[in-house]
Amino acid sequence: MDLFSQQQQQQPQDAAAIPLAERSRPAGLDGFVGHEAIIGQGTALRESLKHNRLKSLIFWGPPGVGKTTLARAIANTVNSEFISMSAVTAGVADIRKTIEKARSNRDYFGKSTILFIDEIHRFNKAQQDALLHVVEDGTITLIGATTENPSFEVISPLLSRCQVLVLKSLNNDHIRKIVELALEKDSVLREKQVKIDDWETVYILADGDARRALNTIEHAVDLLGDSQPPLVLTKAIFEKAAQQKVLKYDKGGEYHYDLISAFIKSVRGSDPDA
C-alpha cells in the first residue's frame, strides 16, 4: 500500500494537530527547495525521472535537509507505489511483506514500487541482505536515507546497487524560502498572519536544518497563544521558544545540546559580552 497517501487520507481535519514541518512538505519536485546540484533541471536524477528510469538511491546527509521530503516528492513524480518504513521499527518480516506487495504490483498491475527506508544504517546485515535480490532485479527501487557514512553502515553488495547522493546542510536562502512558503501556504499560519521580524535568529537556530526552522516558528507561534493577528515573531520570542522547547522535549539528548549551542550563538550575536 502507499503508506504516504494513506497517511494523507487519514490526517485529521484540524491542520494544527499535524506538525508544521509535516504540513509543509511539498507534494512534488516543483515545490522542493534546495539541492539544485542533485535534483535541479538537467541533472542526472531529474532526467532519469523524466524518462521513468529511476535507480536505487541512498541519500546521505544531516537531519532536516530534505531526505524524506525528496523521496516523497520523487514518488509523487513517477508512476510508482510508495512504501515507507523506518529501520528503527521494521524487521525482516516487514521487508518480506513489502517484497510480496512489490511483486504483486509488478506481475498483476505492471506497476513499480519505491521502498523508502529511513535511517537505513540501523538495519543489520540480515535485514540488508533481504533487499539484495529485489533491488538487483528491479522488483523494488530502494531509496534509503541515512545520517551516517553509508560506506561504513551499508553492506557493500547493497551499496554497489545504489547511487549515493550527498545532501548538504541548507543555506540561509533555502531556509528562508522554505519558511516563506510555509507562511504563504499553511492555513494555520495564514490565519494568524504570522510575520518574521528577525530572520537572522531563525538562521542561527535552524543551523541548516529546515525541520528545526519550522519547529522553531511553530513553537514561537504557540508561545503567543491567543494573541490577535498579526503575530510578529521577534528575536526575544524565538529565543524564549528555543529555551522552552529544549527544557520540555529534550532535557538531555542531542537536540538539547544542538539547540543550546545555537541559542548561545544567537545571544552572542546581539551581545558581544555574552
PDB file of C-alpha atoms in Angstrom:
ATOM      1  CA  MET A   1       0.000   0.000   0.000  1.00  0.00           C
ATOM      2  CA  ASP A   2       1.017   3.569  -0.450  1.00  0.00           C
ATOM      3  CA  LEU A   3       1.680   4.492   3.164  1.00  0.00           C
ATOM      4  CA  PHE A   4       2.275   8.162   2.349  1.00  0.00           C
ATOM      5  CA  SER A   5      -1.029   8.527   0.506  1.00  0.00           C
ATOM      6  CA  GLN A   6      -2.764   6.633   3.282  1.00  0.00           C
ATOM      7  CA  GLN A   7      -1.250   8.972   5.848  1.00  0.00           C
ATOM      8  CA  GLN A   8      -2.568  11.995   3.968  1.00  0.00           C
ATOM      9  CA  GLN A   9      -6.045  10.452   3.748  1.00  0.00           C
ATOM     10  CA  GLN A  10      -6.094   9.734   7.489  1.00  0.00           C
ATOM     11  CA  GLN A  11      -4.934  13.160   8.591  1.00  0.00           C
ATOM     12  CA  PRO A  12      -7.347  14.874  10.983  1.00  0.00           C
ATOM     13  CA  GLN A  13      -9.321  17.813   9.736  1.00  0.00           C
ATOM     14  CA  ASP A  14      -7.667  20.034  12.354  1.00  0.00           C
ATOM     15  CA  ALA A  15      -4.500  21.033  10.498  1.00  0.00           C
ATOM     16  CA  ALA A  16      -2.950  22.400  13.678  1.00  0.00           C
ATOM     17  CA  ALA A  17      -2.801  18.844  15.051  1.00  0.00           C
ATOM     18  CA  ILE A  18      -0.218  17.988  12.382  1.00  0.00           C
ATOM     19  CA  PRO A  19       3.311  19.361  12.916  1.00  0.00           C
ATOM     20  CA  LEU A  20       4.139  22.309  10.681  1.00  0.00           C
ATOM     21  CA  ALA A  21       7.168  20.500   9.252  1.00  0.00           C
ATOM     22  CA  GLU A  22       4.866  17.711   8.075  1.00  0.00           C
ATOM     23  CA  ARG A  23       2.177  20.060   6.765  1.00  0.00           C
ATOM     24  CA  SER A  24       4.805  21.955   4.784  1.00  0.00           C
ATOM     25  CA  ARG A  25       6.165  19.032   2.774  1.00  0.00           C
ATOM     26  CA  PRO A  26       5.751  19.745  -0.965  1.00  0.00           C
ATOM     27  CA  ALA A  27       3.694  17.281  -2.971  1.00  0.00           C
ATOM     28  CA  GLY A  28       6.161  17.228  -5.857  1.00  0.00           C
ATOM     29  CA  LEU A  29       9.540  18.366  -7.070  1.00  0.00           C
ATOM     30  CA  ASP A  30       8.318  21.792  -8.183  1.00  0.00           C
ATOM     31  CA  GLY A  31       7.910  22.808  -4.551  1.00  0.00           C
ATOM     32  CA  PHE A  32      11.140  21.225  -3.349  1.00  0.00           C
ATOM     33  CA  VAL A  33      13.736  23.725  -2.113  1.00  0.00           C
ATOM     34  CA  GLY A  34      17.492  23.182  -2.121  1.00  0.00           C
ATOM     35  CA  HIS A  35      19.977  20.653  -3.522  1.00  0.00           C
ATOM     36  CA  GLU A  36      19.838  22.077  -7.015  1.00  0.00           C
ATOM     37  CA  ALA A  37      23.008  20.201  -7.970  1.00  0.00           C
ATOM     38  CA  ILE A  38      21.213  16.927  -7.279  1.00  0.00           C
ATOM     39  CA  ILE A  39      17.630  17.477  -8.395  1.00  0.00           C
ATOM     40  CA  GLY A  40      17.719  20.691 -10.447  1.00  0.00           C
ATOM     41  CA  GLN A  41      16.775  20.876 -14.116  1.00  0.00           C
ATOM     42  CA  GLY A  42      19.218  18.978 -16.308  1.00  0.00           C
ATOM     43  CA  THR A  43      20.686  16.841 -13.519  1.00  0.00           C
ATOM     44  CA  ALA A  44      21.041  13.095 -13.987  1.00  0.00           C
ATOM     45  CA  LEU A  45      18.391  12.392 -11.361  1.00  0.00           C
ATOM     46  CA  ARG A  46      15.905  14.791 -12.909  1.00  0.00           C
ATOM     47  CA  GLU A  47      16.453  13.279 -16.357  1.00  0.00           C
ATOM     48  CA  SER A  48      16.032   9.744 -15.029  1.00  0.00           C
ATOM     49  CA  LEU A  49      12.674  10.755 -13.571  1.00  0.00           C
ATOM     50  CA  LYS A  50      11.567  12.293 -16.855  1.00  0.00           C
ATOM     51  CA  HIS A  51      12.240   9.012 -18.626  1.00  0.00           C
ATOM     52  CA  ASN A  52      10.939   6.819 -15.788  1.00  0.00           C
ATOM     53  CA  ARG A  53      14.337   5.199 -15.260  1.00  0.00           C
ATOM     54  CA  LEU A  54      14.828   5.802 -11.568  1.00  0.00           C
ATOM     55  CA  LYS A  55      17.544   3.685  -9.974  1.00  0.00           C
ATOM     56  CA  SER A  56      18.016   2.820  -6.318  1.00  0.00           C
ATOM     57  CA  LEU A  57      19.411   5.681  -4.244  1.00  0.00           C
ATOM     58  CA  ILE A  58      20.844   6.407  -0.836  1.00  0.00           C
ATOM     59  CA  PHE A  59      20.503   9.949   0.492  1.00  0.00           C
ATOM     60  CA  TRP A  60      23.277  10.777   2.947  1.00  0.00           C
ATOM     61  CA  GLY A  61      23.103  13.973   4.949  1.00  0.00           C
ATOM     62  CA  PRO A  62      22.418  15.598   8.320  1.00  0.00           C
ATOM     63  CA  PRO A  63      18.912  15.812   9.806  1.00  0.00           C
ATOM     64  CA  GLY A  64      16.422  18.271   8.361  1.00  0.00           C
ATOM     65  CA  VAL A  65      17.962  18.724   4.904  1.00  0.00           C
ATOM     66  CA  GLY A  66      15.106  17.124   2.973  1.00  0.00           C
ATOM     67  CA  LYS A  67      15.963  13.429   2.594  1.00  0.00           C
ATOM     68  CA  THR A  68      12.463  12.179   3.387  1.00  0.00           C
ATOM     69  CA  THR A  69      10.805  15.090   1.598  1.00  0.00           C
ATOM     70  CA  LEU A  70      12.802  14.461  -1.569  1.00  0.00           C
ATOM     71  CA  ALA A  71      11.963  10.745  -1.509  1.00  0.00           C
ATOM     72  CA  ARG A  72       8.257  11.509  -1.246  1.00  0.00           C
ATOM     73  CA  ALA A  73       8.441  14.151  -3.970  1.00  0.00           C
ATOM     74  CA  ILE A  74      10.161  11.655  -6.266  1.00  0.00           C
ATOM     75  CA  ALA A  75       7.495   9.041  -5.553  1.00  0.00           C
ATOM     76  CA  ASN A  76       4.785  11.536  -6.476  1.00  0.00           C
ATOM     77  CA  THR A  77       6.599  12.323  -9.725  1.00  0.00           C
ATOM     78  CA  VAL A  78       6.862   8.778 -11.074  1.00  0.00           C
ATOM     79  CA  ASN A  79       4.132   6.204 -11.577  1.00  0.00           C
ATOM     80  CA  SER A  80       5.183   4.020  -8.664  1.00  0.00           C
ATOM     81  CA  GLU A  81       3.668   2.861  -5.422  1.00  0.00           C
ATOM     82  CA  PHE A  82       5.469   4.387  -2.442  1.00  0.00           C
ATOM     83  CA  ILE A  83       6.031   2.309   0.683  1.00  0.00           C
ATOM     84  CA  SER A  84       7.810   3.865   3.628  1.00  0.00           C
ATOM     85  CA  MET A  85       9.342   2.215   6.678  1.00  0.00           C
ATOM     86  CA  SER A  86      11.736   3.124   9.448  1.00  0.00           C
ATOM     87  CA  ALA A  87      14.732   0.898  10.053  1.00  0.00           C
ATOM     88  CA  VAL A  88      14.286   1.598  13.760  1.00  0.00           C
ATOM     89  CA  THR A  89      10.986  -0.300  13.936  1.00  0.00           C
ATOM     90  CA  ALA A  90      10.886  -2.536  10.829  1.00  0.00           C
ATOM     91  CA  GLY A  91      12.221  -6.076  10.644  1.00  0.00           C
ATOM     92  CA  VAL A  92      12.803  -8.823   8.088  1.00  0.00           C
ATOM     93  CA  ALA A  93       9.107  -9.775   8.204  1.00  0.00           C
ATOM     94  CA  ASP A  94       8.156  -6.239   7.128  1.00  0.00           C
ATOM     95  CA  ILE A  95      10.657  -6.408   4.288  1.00  0.00           C
ATOM     96  CA  ARG A  96       9.231  -9.734   3.100  1.00  0.00           C
ATOM     97  CA  LYS A  97       5.679  -8.360   3.118  1.00  0.00           C
ATOM     98  CA  THR A  98       6.851  -5.381   1.096  1.00  0.00           C
ATOM     99  CA  ILE A  99       8.599  -7.654  -1.403  1.00  0.00           C
ATOM    100  CA  GLU A 100       5.400  -9.671  -1.848  1.00  0.00           C
ATOM    101  CA  LYS A 101       3.447  -6.478  -2.449  1.00  0.00           C
ATOM    102  CA  ALA A 102       6.043  -5.222  -4.932  1.00  0.00           C
ATOM    103  CA  ARG A 103       5.950  -8.493  -6.873  1.00  0.00           C
ATOM    104  CA  SER A 104       2.166  -8.317  -6.999  1.00  0.00           C
ATOM    105  CA  ASN A 105       2.355  -4.736  -8.280  1.00  0.00           C
ATOM    106  CA  ARG A 106       4.780  -5.783 -10.992  1.00  0.00           C
ATOM    107  CA  ASP A 107       3.175  -9.075 -12.059  1.00  0.00           C
ATOM    108  CA  TYR A 108      -0.504  -8.131 -11.934  1.00  0.00           C
ATOM    109  CA  PHE A 109      -0.594  -4.374 -12.425  1.00  0.00           C
ATOM    110  CA  GLY A 110       2.635  -3.602 -14.286  1.00  0.00           C
ATOM    111  CA  LYS A 111       3.455  -1.044 -11.629  1.00  0.00           C
ATOM    112  CA  SER A 112       6.825  -0.422  -9.991  1.00  0.00           C
ATOM    113  CA  THR A 113       7.367   0.033  -6.260  1.00  0.00           C
ATOM    114  CA  ILE A 114       9.562   2.522  -4.410  1.00  0.00           C
ATOM    115  CA  LEU A 115      10.601   1.432  -0.928  1.00  0.00           C
ATOM    116  CA  PHE A 116      11.815   4.274   1.268  1.00  0.00           C
ATOM    117  CA  ILE A 117      13.792   3.211   4.342  1.00  0.00           C
ATOM    118  CA  ASP A 118      14.527   5.956   6.824  1.00  0.00           C
ATOM    119  CA  GLU A 119      17.697   5.518   8.888  1.00  0.00           C
ATOM    120  CA  ILE A 120      18.755   2.581   6.736  1.00  0.00           C
ATOM    121  CA  HIS A 121      22.036   2.411   8.662  1.00  0.00           C
ATOM    122  CA  ARG A 122      20.020   0.945  11.556  1.00  0.00           C
ATOM    123  CA  PHE A 123      19.315  -2.240   9.550  1.00  0.00           C
ATOM    124  CA  ASN A 124      21.580  -5.153  10.429  1.00  0.00           C
ATOM    125  CA  LYS A 125      23.304  -7.347   7.835  1.00  0.00           C
ATOM    126  CA  ALA A 126      20.446  -9.876   7.639  1.00  0.00           C
ATOM    127  CA  GLN A 127      17.905  -7.124   7.038  1.00  0.00           C
ATOM    128  CA  GLN A 128      20.051  -5.534   4.349  1.00  0.00           C
ATOM    129  CA  ASP A 129      20.728  -8.942   2.757  1.00  0.00           C
ATOM    130  CA  ALA A 130      16.976  -9.426   2.359  1.00  0.00           C
ATOM    131  CA  LEU A 131      16.896  -6.467  -0.033  1.00  0.00           C
ATOM    132  CA  LEU A 132      19.700  -7.535  -2.350  1.00  0.00           C
ATOM    133  CA  HIS A 133      17.880  -9.697  -4.879  1.00  0.00           C
ATOM    134  CA  VAL A 134      14.803  -7.497  -5.291  1.00  0.00           C
ATOM    135  CA  VAL A 135      16.928  -4.389  -5.717  1.00  0.00           C
ATOM    136  CA  GLU A 136      19.111  -6.241  -8.211  1.00  0.00           C
ATOM    137  CA  ASP A 137      16.205  -7.465 -10.370  1.00  0.00           C
ATOM    138  CA  GLY A 138      14.265  -4.199 -10.132  1.00  0.00           C
ATOM    139  CA  THR A 139      11.302  -5.556  -8.182  1.00  0.00           C
ATOM    140  CA  ILE A 140      11.907  -2.698  -5.768  1.00  0.00           C
ATOM    141  CA  THR A 141      13.512   0.676  -6.270  1.00  0.00           C
ATOM    142  CA  LEU A 142      15.165   1.419  -2.958  1.00  0.00           C
ATOM    143  CA  ILE A 143      15.596   4.903  -1.546  1.00  0.00           C
ATOM    144  CA  GLY A 144      17.474   4.842   1.725  1.00  0.00           C
ATOM    145  CA  ALA A 145      18.103   7.806   4.000  1.00  0.00           C
ATOM    146  CA  THR A 146      20.971   7.975   6.462  1.00  0.00           C
ATOM    147  CA  THR A 147      22.854  10.452   8.582  1.00  0.00           C
ATOM    148  CA  GLU A 148      25.825   8.071   8.748  1.00  0.00           C
ATOM    149  CA  ASN A 149      28.514   7.374   6.149  1.00  0.00           C
ATOM    150  CA  PRO A 150      26.965   4.583   4.038  1.00  0.00           C
ATOM    151  CA  SER A 151      30.409   3.210   3.217  1.00  0.00           C
ATOM    152  CA  PHE A 152      30.613   2.033   6.826  1.00  0.00           C
ATOM    153  CA  GLU A 153      26.949   1.338   7.592  1.00  0.00           C
ATOM    154  CA  VAL A 154      25.545  -0.237   4.398  1.00  0.00           C
ATOM    155  CA  ILE A 155      26.831  -3.624   3.245  1.00  0.00           C
ATOM    156  CA  SER A 156      28.976  -3.484   0.117  1.00  0.00           C
ATOM    157  CA  PRO A 157      26.696  -5.644  -2.112  1.00  0.00           C
ATOM    158  CA  LEU A 158      23.728  -3.351  -1.417  1.00  0.00           C
ATOM    159  CA  LEU A 159      25.798  -0.191  -1.644  1.00  0.00           C
ATOM    160  CA  SER A 160      27.087  -1.238  -5.078  1.00  0.00           C
ATOM    161  CA  ARG A 161      23.496  -1.457  -6.325  1.00  0.00           C
ATOM    162  CA  CYS A 162      22.663   2.099  -5.252  1.00  0.00           C
ATOM    163  CA  GLN A 163      23.770   5.583  -6.152  1.00  0.00           C
ATOM    164  CA  VAL A 164      24.800   7.603  -3.108  1.00  0.00           C
ATOM    165  CA  LEU A 165      23.733  11.255  -3.182  1.00  0.00           C
ATOM    166  CA  VAL A 166      25.090  13.628  -0.546  1.00  0.00           C
ATOM    167  CA  LEU A 167      22.606  16.216   0.731  1.00  0.00           C
ATOM    168  CA  LYS A 168      24.408  19.049   2.485  1.00  0.00           C
ATOM    169  CA  SER A 169      23.048  21.417   5.107  1.00  0.00           C
ATOM    170  CA  LEU A 170      20.693  24.015   3.678  1.00  0.00           C
ATOM    171  CA  ASN A 171      21.911  27.586   3.350  1.00  0.00           C
ATOM    172  CA  ASN A 172      20.102  30.635   4.704  1.00  0.00           C
ATOM    173  CA  ASP A 173      18.414  31.369   1.375  1.00  0.00           C
ATOM    174  CA  HIS A 174      16.942  27.864   1.359  1.00  0.00           C
ATOM    175  CA  ILE A 175      15.780  28.166   4.961  1.00  0.00           C
ATOM    176  CA  ARG A 176      14.116  31.499   4.226  1.00  0.00           C
ATOM    177  CA  LYS A 177      12.386  30.153   1.110  1.00  0.00           C
ATOM    178  CA  ILE A 178      11.053  27.110   2.980  1.00  0.00           C
ATOM    179  CA  VAL A 179       9.738  29.252   5.829  1.00  0.00           C
ATOM    180  CA  GLU A 180       8.232  31.813   3.439  1.00  0.00           C
ATOM    181  CA  LEU A 181       6.421  29.036   1.568  1.00  0.00           C
ATOM    182  CA  ALA A 182       5.029  27.793   4.873  1.00  0.00           C
ATOM    183  CA  LEU A 183       3.885  31.303   5.832  1.00  0.00           C
ATOM    184  CA  GLU A 184       2.237  31.681   2.439  1.00  0.00           C
ATOM    185  CA  LYS A 185       0.575  28.289   2.063  1.00  0.00           C
ATOM    186  CA  ASP A 186      -0.116  26.958   5.544  1.00  0.00           C
ATOM    187  CA  SER A 187      -3.698  27.684   6.577  1.00  0.00           C
ATOM    188  CA  VAL A 188      -2.873  27.945  10.289  1.00  0.00           C
ATOM    189  CA  LEU A 189      -0.068  30.465   9.791  1.00  0.00           C
ATOM    190  CA  ARG A 190      -2.094  32.442   7.250  1.00  0.00           C
ATOM    191  CA  GLU A 191      -4.993  32.762   9.654  1.00  0.00           C
ATOM    192  CA  LYS A 192      -2.684  34.083  12.359  1.00  0.00           C
ATOM    193  CA  GLN A 193      -0.930  36.409   9.848  1.00  0.00           C
ATOM    194  CA  VAL A 194       2.499  35.365  11.083  1.00  0.00           C
ATOM    195  CA  LYS A 195       5.353  37.756  10.283  1.00  0.00           C
ATOM    196  CA  ILE A 196       9.089  37.229  10.844  1.00  0.00           C
ATOM    197  CA  ASP A 197      10.793  40.245  12.410  1.00  0.00           C
ATOM    198  CA  ASP A 198      14.261  38.723  12.821  1.00  0.00           C
ATOM    199  CA  TRP A 199      15.441  36.296  10.139  1.00  0.00           C
ATOM    200  CA  GLU A 200      18.992  36.142  11.453  1.00  0.00           C
ATOM    201  CA  THR A 201      17.842  34.406  14.618  1.00  0.00           C
ATOM    202  CA  VAL A 202      15.863  31.928  12.524  1.00  0.00           C
ATOM    203  CA  TYR A 203      19.012  31.097  10.557  1.00  0.00           C
ATOM    204  CA  ILE A 204      21.107  30.684  13.702  1.00  0.00           C
ATOM    205  CA  LEU A 205      18.586  28.452  15.448  1.00  0.00           C
ATOM    206  CA  ALA A 206      17.977  26.395  12.299  1.00  0.00           C
ATOM    207  CA  ASP A 207      21.676  25.873  11.558  1.00  0.00           C
ATOM    208  CA  GLY A 208      20.912  24.476   8.095  1.00  0.00           C
ATOM    209  CA  ASP A 209      18.048  22.275   9.315  1.00  0.00           C
ATOM    210  CA  ALA A 210      14.666  23.086   7.743  1.00  0.00           C
ATOM    211  CA  ARG A 211      12.746  20.940  10.204  1.00  0.00           C
ATOM    212  CA  ARG A 212      14.307  22.815  13.104  1.00  0.00           C
ATOM    213  CA  ALA A 213      13.456  26.143  11.463  1.00  0.00           C
ATOM    214  CA  LEU A 214       9.810  25.179  11.034  1.00  0.00           C
ATOM    215  CA  ASN A 215       9.625  23.719  14.545  1.00  0.00           C
ATOM    216  CA  THR A 216      11.023  26.980  15.908  1.00  0.00           C
ATOM    217  CA  ILE A 217       8.405  29.005  14.009  1.00  0.00           C
ATOM    218  CA  GLU A 218       5.642  26.719  15.210  1.00  0.00           C
ATOM    219  CA  HIS A 219       6.738  26.821  18.838  1.00  0.00           C
ATOM    220  CA  ALA A 220       7.081  30.609  18.744  1.00  0.00           C
ATOM    221  CA  VAL A 221       3.524  30.880  17.391  1.00  0.00           C
ATOM    222  CA  ASP A 222       2.264  28.537  20.128  1.00  0.00           C
ATOM    223  CA  LEU A 223       4.051  30.665  22.701  1.00  0.00           C
ATOM    224  CA  LEU A 224       1.985  33.686  21.666  1.00  0.00           C
ATOM    225  CA  GLY A 225      -1.178  31.724  22.410  1.00  0.00           C
ATOM    226  CA  ASP A 226      -4.386  33.516  21.501  1.00  0.00           C
ATOM    227  CA  SER A 227      -2.783  36.849  20.651  1.00  0.00           C
ATOM    228  CA  GLN A 228      -4.651  38.750  17.989  1.00  0.00           C
ATOM    229  CA  PRO A 229      -3.161  38.734  14.476  1.00  0.00           C
ATOM    230  CA  PRO A 230      -0.846  39.709  13.067  1.00  0.00           C
ATOM    231  CA  LEU A 231       1.665  37.704  15.108  1.00  0.00           C
ATOM    232  CA  VAL A 232       5.121  39.252  14.822  1.00  0.00           C
ATOM    233  CA  LEU A 233       7.927  36.851  15.737  1.00  0.00           C
ATOM    234  CA  THR A 234      10.821  38.776  17.237  1.00  0.00           C
ATOM    235  CA  LYS A 235      14.278  37.741  18.395  1.00  0.00           C
ATOM    236  CA  ALA A 236      13.105  37.651  22.021  1.00  0.00           C
ATOM    237  CA  ILE A 237      10.188  35.364  21.181  1.00  0.00           C
ATOM    238  CA  PHE A 238      12.390  32.992  19.183  1.00  0.00           C
ATOM    239  CA  GLU A 239      14.931  32.769  21.992  1.00  0.00           C
ATOM    240  CA  LYS A 240      12.243  32.143  24.609  1.00  0.00           C
ATOM    241  CA  ALA A 241      10.675  29.486  22.384  1.00  0.00           C
ATOM    242  CA  ALA A 242      14.041  27.798  21.886  1.00  0.00           C
ATOM    243  CA  GLN A 243      14.723  27.689  25.629  1.00  0.00           C
ATOM    244  CA  GLN A 244      11.292  26.274  26.470  1.00  0.00           C
ATOM    245  CA  LYS A 245      11.445  23.675  23.703  1.00  0.00           C
ATOM    246  CA  VAL A 246      14.777  22.344  24.952  1.00  0.00           C
ATOM    247  CA  LEU A 247      13.531  22.047  28.547  1.00  0.00           C
ATOM    248  CA  LYS A 248      10.231  20.456  27.588  1.00  0.00           C
ATOM    249  CA  TYR A 249      11.179  17.981  24.896  1.00  0.00           C
ATOM    250  CA  ASP A 250      14.816  17.009  25.093  1.00  0.00           C
ATOM    251  CA  LYS A 251      16.306  17.503  28.518  1.00  0.00           C
ATOM    252  CA  GLY A 252      19.467  15.504  27.917  1.00  0.00           C
ATOM    253  CA  GLY A 253      19.512  14.466  24.273  1.00  0.00           C
ATOM    254  CA  GLU A 254      21.455  15.553  21.226  1.00  0.00           C
ATOM    255  CA  TYR A 255      18.822  18.124  20.239  1.00  0.00           C
ATOM    256  CA  HIS A 256      19.283  19.762  23.650  1.00  0.00           C
ATOM    257  CA  TYR A 257      22.965  20.440  23.021  1.00  0.00           C
ATOM    258  CA  ASP A 258      22.494  21.452  19.389  1.00  0.00           C
ATOM    259  CA  LEU A 259      19.779  23.961  20.207  1.00  0.00           C
ATOM    260  CA  ILE A 260      21.537  25.317  23.288  1.00  0.00           C
ATOM    261  CA  SER A 261      24.620  25.885  21.122  1.00  0.00           C
ATOM    262  CA  ALA A 262      22.531  27.710  18.518  1.00  0.00           C
ATOM    263  CA  PHE A 263      20.812  29.717  21.244  1.00  0.00           C
ATOM    264  CA  ILE A 264      24.174  30.819  22.685  1.00  0.00           C
ATOM    265  CA  LYS A 265      25.286  31.879  19.201  1.00  0.00           C
ATOM    266  CA  SER A 266      22.086  33.902  18.864  1.00  0.00           C
ATOM    267  CA  VAL A 267      22.634  35.673  22.184  1.00  0.00           C
ATOM    268  CA  ARG A 268      26.256  36.412  21.362  1.00  0.00           C
ATOM    269  CA  GLY A 269      25.167  37.819  18.027  1.00  0.00           C
ATOM    270  CA  SER A 270      23.331  40.604  19.848  1.00  0.00           C
ATOM    271  CA  ASP A 271      25.597  40.949  22.899  1.00  0.00           C
ATOM    272  CA  PRO A 272      29.373  40.882  22.425  1.00  0.00           C
ATOM    273  CA  ASP A 273      29.847  40.416  26.180  1.00  0.00           C
ATOM    274  CA  ALA A 274      27.625  37.331  26.372  1.00  0.00           C
TER     275      ALA A 274
END
